[in-house]
Amino acid sequence: MELQIRRLGHGDVEDIRKLMEDVISRLPAQDLFAMDEEGYLQELIQEKGEIYGAYLDGKLAAYTVLAFPGMSEQNLGREFGVSEQELPLVGVLDSTVVHESVRGLGLQRHFHELREKRAREKGCLYLYSTVHPENHASMKNLQAAGFTLQFTRPMYGGKNRHCFAKRLL
């Protein structure tokens, strides 16, 4: 099984939405994942981040988001006590969606490595991520990538999330 991984653009947003909706429709609980709006995906591609996709036989099978929230209200750095001056140095490992057909191939670990490398290249000092407390696979992958659990609290409209952090030096 050969997967091709590439950076996604505006023309891929419809495929991203279809994959997200398809995978989320089969989750045991809808609060396990906070759906991304199309406008947010377009914003990421335009200037506030990067999205990478894994293709199997020409079809999008997984994607991952690296966000650069800058000074926006969505910057998780504020939750972690990052000073206003250092907020532009924050990167966020945002959503990763993997279709069942390609799970177990280490894609999430590969996506973590890719996003951390890109965050370093962009000059980020901090990386953050949020995970539903019952998403054990994602927590295990974050911890394996050197992230540490900092706190748990409601986010994204009241959905409980573990908040992980990693300092890049």
mmCIF file of C-alpha atoms in Angstrom:
data_model
loop_
_atom_site.group_PDB
_atom_site.id
_atom_site.type_symbol
_atom_site.label_atom_id
_atom_site.label_comp_id
_atom_site.label_asym_id
_atom_site.label_seq_id
_atom_site.Cartn_x
_atom_site.Cartn_y
_atom_site.Cartn_z
ATOM 1 C CA MET A 1 0.000 0.000 0.000
ATOM 2 C CA GLU A 2 1.712 3.148 -1.260
ATOM 3 C CA LEU A 3 0.564 6.480 0.146
ATOM 4 C CA GLN A 4 1.487 9.805 -1.437
ATOM 5 C CA ILE A 5 1.677 12.754 0.946
ATOM 6 C CA ARG A 6 1.477 16.330 -0.271
ATOM 7 C CA ARG A 7 0.507 19.792 0.880
ATOM 8 C CA LEU A 8 -3.125 20.578 0.098
ATOM 9 C CA GLY A 9 -4.526 23.718 -1.483
ATOM 10 C CA HIS A 10 -7.824 25.498 -2.072
ATOM 11 C CA GLY A 11 -8.860 22.967 -4.715
ATOM 12 C CA ASP A 12 -8.672 20.164 -2.126
ATOM 13 C CA VAL A 13 -11.079 21.667 0.444
ATOM 14 C CA GLU A 14 -14.111 19.780 -0.888
ATOM 15 C CA ASP A 15 -12.223 16.457 -0.570
ATOM 16 C CA ILE A 16 -11.145 17.430 2.974
ATOM 17 C CA ARG A 17 -14.763 18.171 3.961
ATOM 18 C CA LYS A 18 -16.030 14.910 2.442
ATOM 19 C CA LEU A 19 -13.402 12.845 4.261
ATOM 20 C CA MET A 20 -14.011 14.675 7.554
ATOM 21 C CA GLU A 21 -17.779 14.196 7.352
ATOM 22 C CA ASP A 22 -17.428 10.549 6.302
ATOM 23 C CA VAL A 23 -15.056 9.587 9.135
ATOM 24 C CA ILE A 24 -16.883 11.630 11.794
ATOM 25 C CA SER A 25 -20.224 10.069 10.833
ATOM 26 C CA ARG A 26 -18.926 6.741 12.173
ATOM 27 C CA LEU A 27 -17.455 7.970 15.460
ATOM 28 C CA PRO A 28 -19.111 6.506 18.573
ATOM 29 C CA ALA A 29 -19.729 10.026 19.948
ATOM 30 C CA GLN A 30 -19.907 13.282 17.992
ATOM 31 C CA ASP A 31 -18.024 15.278 20.651
ATOM 32 C CA LEU A 32 -14.894 13.201 19.946
ATOM 33 C CA PHE A 33 -14.107 15.593 17.084
ATOM 34 C CA ALA A 34 -14.682 19.319 16.582
ATOM 35 C CA MET A 35 -15.686 19.799 12.937
ATOM 36 C CA ASP A 36 -13.773 22.415 10.950
ATOM 37 C CA GLU A 37 -15.786 24.898 8.924
ATOM 38 C CA GLU A 38 -14.923 25.345 5.252
ATOM 39 C CA GLY A 39 -14.011 28.999 5.844
ATOM 40 C CA TYR A 40 -11.472 27.948 8.480
ATOM 41 C CA LEU A 41 -9.900 25.421 6.091
ATOM 42 C CA GLN A 42 -9.642 28.108 3.378
ATOM 43 C CA GLU A 43 -8.064 30.525 5.900
ATOM 44 C CA LEU A 44 -5.482 27.918 6.884
ATOM 45 C CA ILE A 45 -4.508 27.295 3.293
ATOM 46 C CA GLN A 46 -4.428 31.010 2.504
ATOM 47 C CA GLU A 47 -2.214 32.238 5.336
ATOM 48 C CA LYS A 48 -2.795 30.782 8.788
ATOM 49 C CA GLY A 49 -1.422 27.279 8.397
ATOM 50 C CA GLU A 50 -0.757 24.253 6.268
ATOM 51 C CA ILE A 51 -2.786 21.140 5.494
ATOM 52 C CA TYR A 52 -1.193 17.896 4.331
ATOM 53 C CA GLY A 53 -3.018 14.964 2.788
ATOM 54 C CA ALA A 54 -2.228 11.301 2.284
ATOM 55 C CA TYR A 55 -3.542 9.825 -0.939
ATOM 56 C CA LEU A 56 -4.184 6.172 -1.657
ATOM 57 C CA ASP A 57 -4.848 5.332 -5.307
ATOM 58 C CA GLY A 58 -5.460 9.016 -6.046
ATOM 59 C CA LYS A 59 -8.090 9.418 -3.314
ATOM 60 C CA LEU A 60 -7.641 11.482 -0.118
ATOM 61 C CA ALA A 61 -7.435 8.947 2.745
ATOM 62 C CA ALA A 62 -6.109 11.166 5.566
ATOM 63 C CA TYR A 63 -5.237 14.767 6.280
ATOM 64 C CA THR A 64 -3.601 16.789 9.020
ATOM 65 C CA VAL A 65 -3.582 20.476 9.938
ATOM 66 C CA LEU A 66 -0.787 22.686 11.265
ATOM 67 C CA ALA A 67 -2.120 26.096 12.301
ATOM 68 C CA PHE A 68 -0.196 29.323 12.858
ATOM 69 C CA PRO A 69 -2.779 31.337 14.840
ATOM 70 C CA GLY A 70 -0.620 34.453 15.275
ATOM 71 C CA MET A 71 -2.335 37.046 17.468
ATOM 72 C CA SER A 72 -5.850 35.686 16.870
ATOM 73 C CA GLU A 73 -8.238 34.778 19.657
ATOM 74 C CA GLN A 74 -7.859 31.112 18.667
ATOM 75 C CA ASN A 75 -4.205 31.050 19.727
ATOM 76 C CA LEU A 76 -3.931 28.256 22.319
ATOM 77 C CA GLY A 77 -0.763 29.890 23.641
ATOM 78 C CA ARG A 78 -2.876 32.144 25.836
ATOM 79 C CA GLU A 79 -4.310 29.046 27.558
ATOM 80 C CA PHE A 80 -0.761 27.974 28.370
ATOM 81 C CA GLY A 81 0.431 31.368 29.604
ATOM 82 C CA VAL A 82 2.480 32.410 26.566
ATOM 83 C CA SER A 83 3.211 36.141 26.609
ATOM 84 C CA GLU A 84 1.573 38.363 23.986
ATOM 85 C CA GLN A 85 5.006 39.021 22.425
ATOM 86 C CA GLU A 86 5.613 35.290 21.902
ATOM 87 C CA LEU A 87 2.146 34.403 20.525
ATOM 88 C CA PRO A 88 3.438 34.578 16.915
ATOM 89 C CA LEU A 89 5.845 31.740 17.871
ATOM 90 C CA VAL A 90 2.970 29.316 18.554
ATOM 91 C CA GLY A 91 2.075 26.445 16.244
ATOM 92 C CA VAL A 92 -0.945 24.222 16.798
ATOM 93 C CA LEU A 93 -1.251 20.608 15.752
ATOM 94 C CA ASP A 94 -4.874 20.912 14.790
ATOM 95 C CA SER A 95 -7.101 18.172 13.447
ATOM 96 C CA THR A 96 -5.953 14.919 11.920
ATOM 97 C CA VAL A 97 -8.475 12.685 10.189
ATOM 98 C CA VAL A 98 -7.532 9.175 9.066
ATOM 99 C CA HIS A 99 -9.923 6.928 7.154
ATOM 100 C CA GLU A 100 -10.334 3.440 8.605
ATOM 101 C CA SER A 101 -8.781 1.894 5.473
ATOM 102 C CA VAL A 102 -5.366 3.409 6.266
ATOM 103 C CA ARG A 103 -5.318 3.271 10.072
ATOM 104 C CA GLY A 104 -2.472 1.414 11.748
ATOM 105 C CA LEU A 105 0.119 2.503 9.183
ATOM 106 C CA GLY A 106 1.768 5.114 11.435
ATOM 107 C CA LEU A 107 0.273 8.056 9.554
ATOM 108 C CA GLN A 108 -0.433 10.074 12.692
ATOM 109 C CA ARG A 109 3.196 9.699 13.833
ATOM 110 C CA HIS A 110 4.416 10.662 10.372
ATOM 111 C CA PHE A 111 2.080 13.684 10.353
ATOM 112 C CA HIS A 112 3.419 14.743 13.811
ATOM 113 C CA GLU A 113 7.005 14.624 12.510
ATOM 114 C CA LEU A 114 6.110 16.548 9.352
ATOM 115 C CA ARG A 115 4.200 19.265 11.229
ATOM 116 C CA GLU A 116 6.914 19.658 13.887
ATOM 117 C CA LYS A 117 9.563 19.993 11.164
ATOM 118 C CA ARG A 118 7.469 22.659 9.390
ATOM 119 C CA ALA A 119 6.795 24.489 12.675
ATOM 120 C CA ARG A 120 10.540 24.606 13.379
ATOM 121 C CA GLU A 121 11.197 25.908 9.836
ATOM 122 C CA LYS A 122 8.599 28.627 10.436
ATOM 123 C CA GLY A 123 10.352 29.668 13.667
ATOM 124 C CA CYS A 124 7.806 28.326 16.157
ATOM 125 C CA LEU A 125 8.946 27.953 19.750
ATOM 126 C CA TYR A 126 5.792 26.285 21.085
ATOM 127 C CA LEU A 127 3.550 23.516 19.766
ATOM 128 C CA TYR A 128 0.151 22.765 21.261
ATOM 129 C CA SER A 129 -2.575 20.249 20.614
ATOM 130 C CA THR A 130 -5.933 19.300 22.092
ATOM 131 C CA VAL A 131 -7.372 15.780 22.270
ATOM 132 C CA HIS A 132 -10.630 14.292 23.495
ATOM 133 C CA PRO A 133 -9.905 12.354 26.735
ATOM 134 C CA GLU A 134 -11.202 9.131 25.158
ATOM 135 C CA ASN A 135 -9.001 9.374 22.054
ATOM 136 C CA HIS A 136 -6.291 7.102 23.411
ATOM 137 C CA ALA A 137 -4.491 6.564 20.090
ATOM 138 C CA SER A 138 -3.990 10.308 19.571
ATOM 139 C CA MET A 139 -2.832 10.835 23.169
ATOM 140 C CA LYS A 140 -0.337 7.987 22.844
ATOM 141 C CA ASN A 141 1.004 9.438 19.574
ATOM 142 C CA LEU A 142 1.353 12.932 21.071
ATOM 143 C CA GLN A 143 3.210 11.584 24.100
ATOM 144 C CA ALA A 144 5.479 9.509 21.828
ATOM 145 C CA ALA A 145 6.263 12.758 19.951
ATOM 146 C CA GLY A 146 7.376 14.422 23.203
ATOM 147 C CA PHE A 147 4.211 16.306 24.120
ATOM 148 C CA THR A 148 3.126 16.503 27.750
ATOM 149 C CA LEU A 149 -0.391 16.815 29.122
ATOM 150 C CA GLN A 150 -0.785 20.219 30.784
ATOM 151 C CA PHE A 151 -4.471 20.421 31.733
ATOM 152 C CA THR A 152 -8.000 19.340 30.795
ATOM 153 C CA ARG A 153 -10.947 21.668 30.288
ATOM 154 C CA PRO A 154 -14.038 22.287 28.142
ATOM 155 C CA MET A 155 -13.281 23.835 24.729
ATOM 156 C CA TYR A 156 -14.897 24.112 21.285
ATOM 157 C CA GLY A 157 -18.378 24.788 22.582
ATOM 158 C CA GLY A 158 -18.127 22.746 25.776
ATOM 159 C CA LYS A 159 -16.311 19.638 24.506
ATOM 160 C CA ASN A 160 -13.859 18.294 27.097
ATOM 161 C CA ARG A 161 -10.243 18.302 25.866
ATOM 162 C CA HIS A 162 -6.815 17.315 27.160
ATOM 163 C CA CYS A 163 -4.329 20.087 26.295
ATOM 164 C CA PHE A 164 -0.800 18.997 25.341
ATOM 165 C CA ALA A 165 2.319 21.119 24.915
ATOM 166 C CA LYS A 166 5.848 20.820 23.523
ATOM 167 C CA ARG A 167 8.565 23.463 23.569
ATOM 168 C CA LEU A 168 10.786 23.487 20.498
ATOM 169 C CA LEU A 169 14.435 24.372 21.056
#
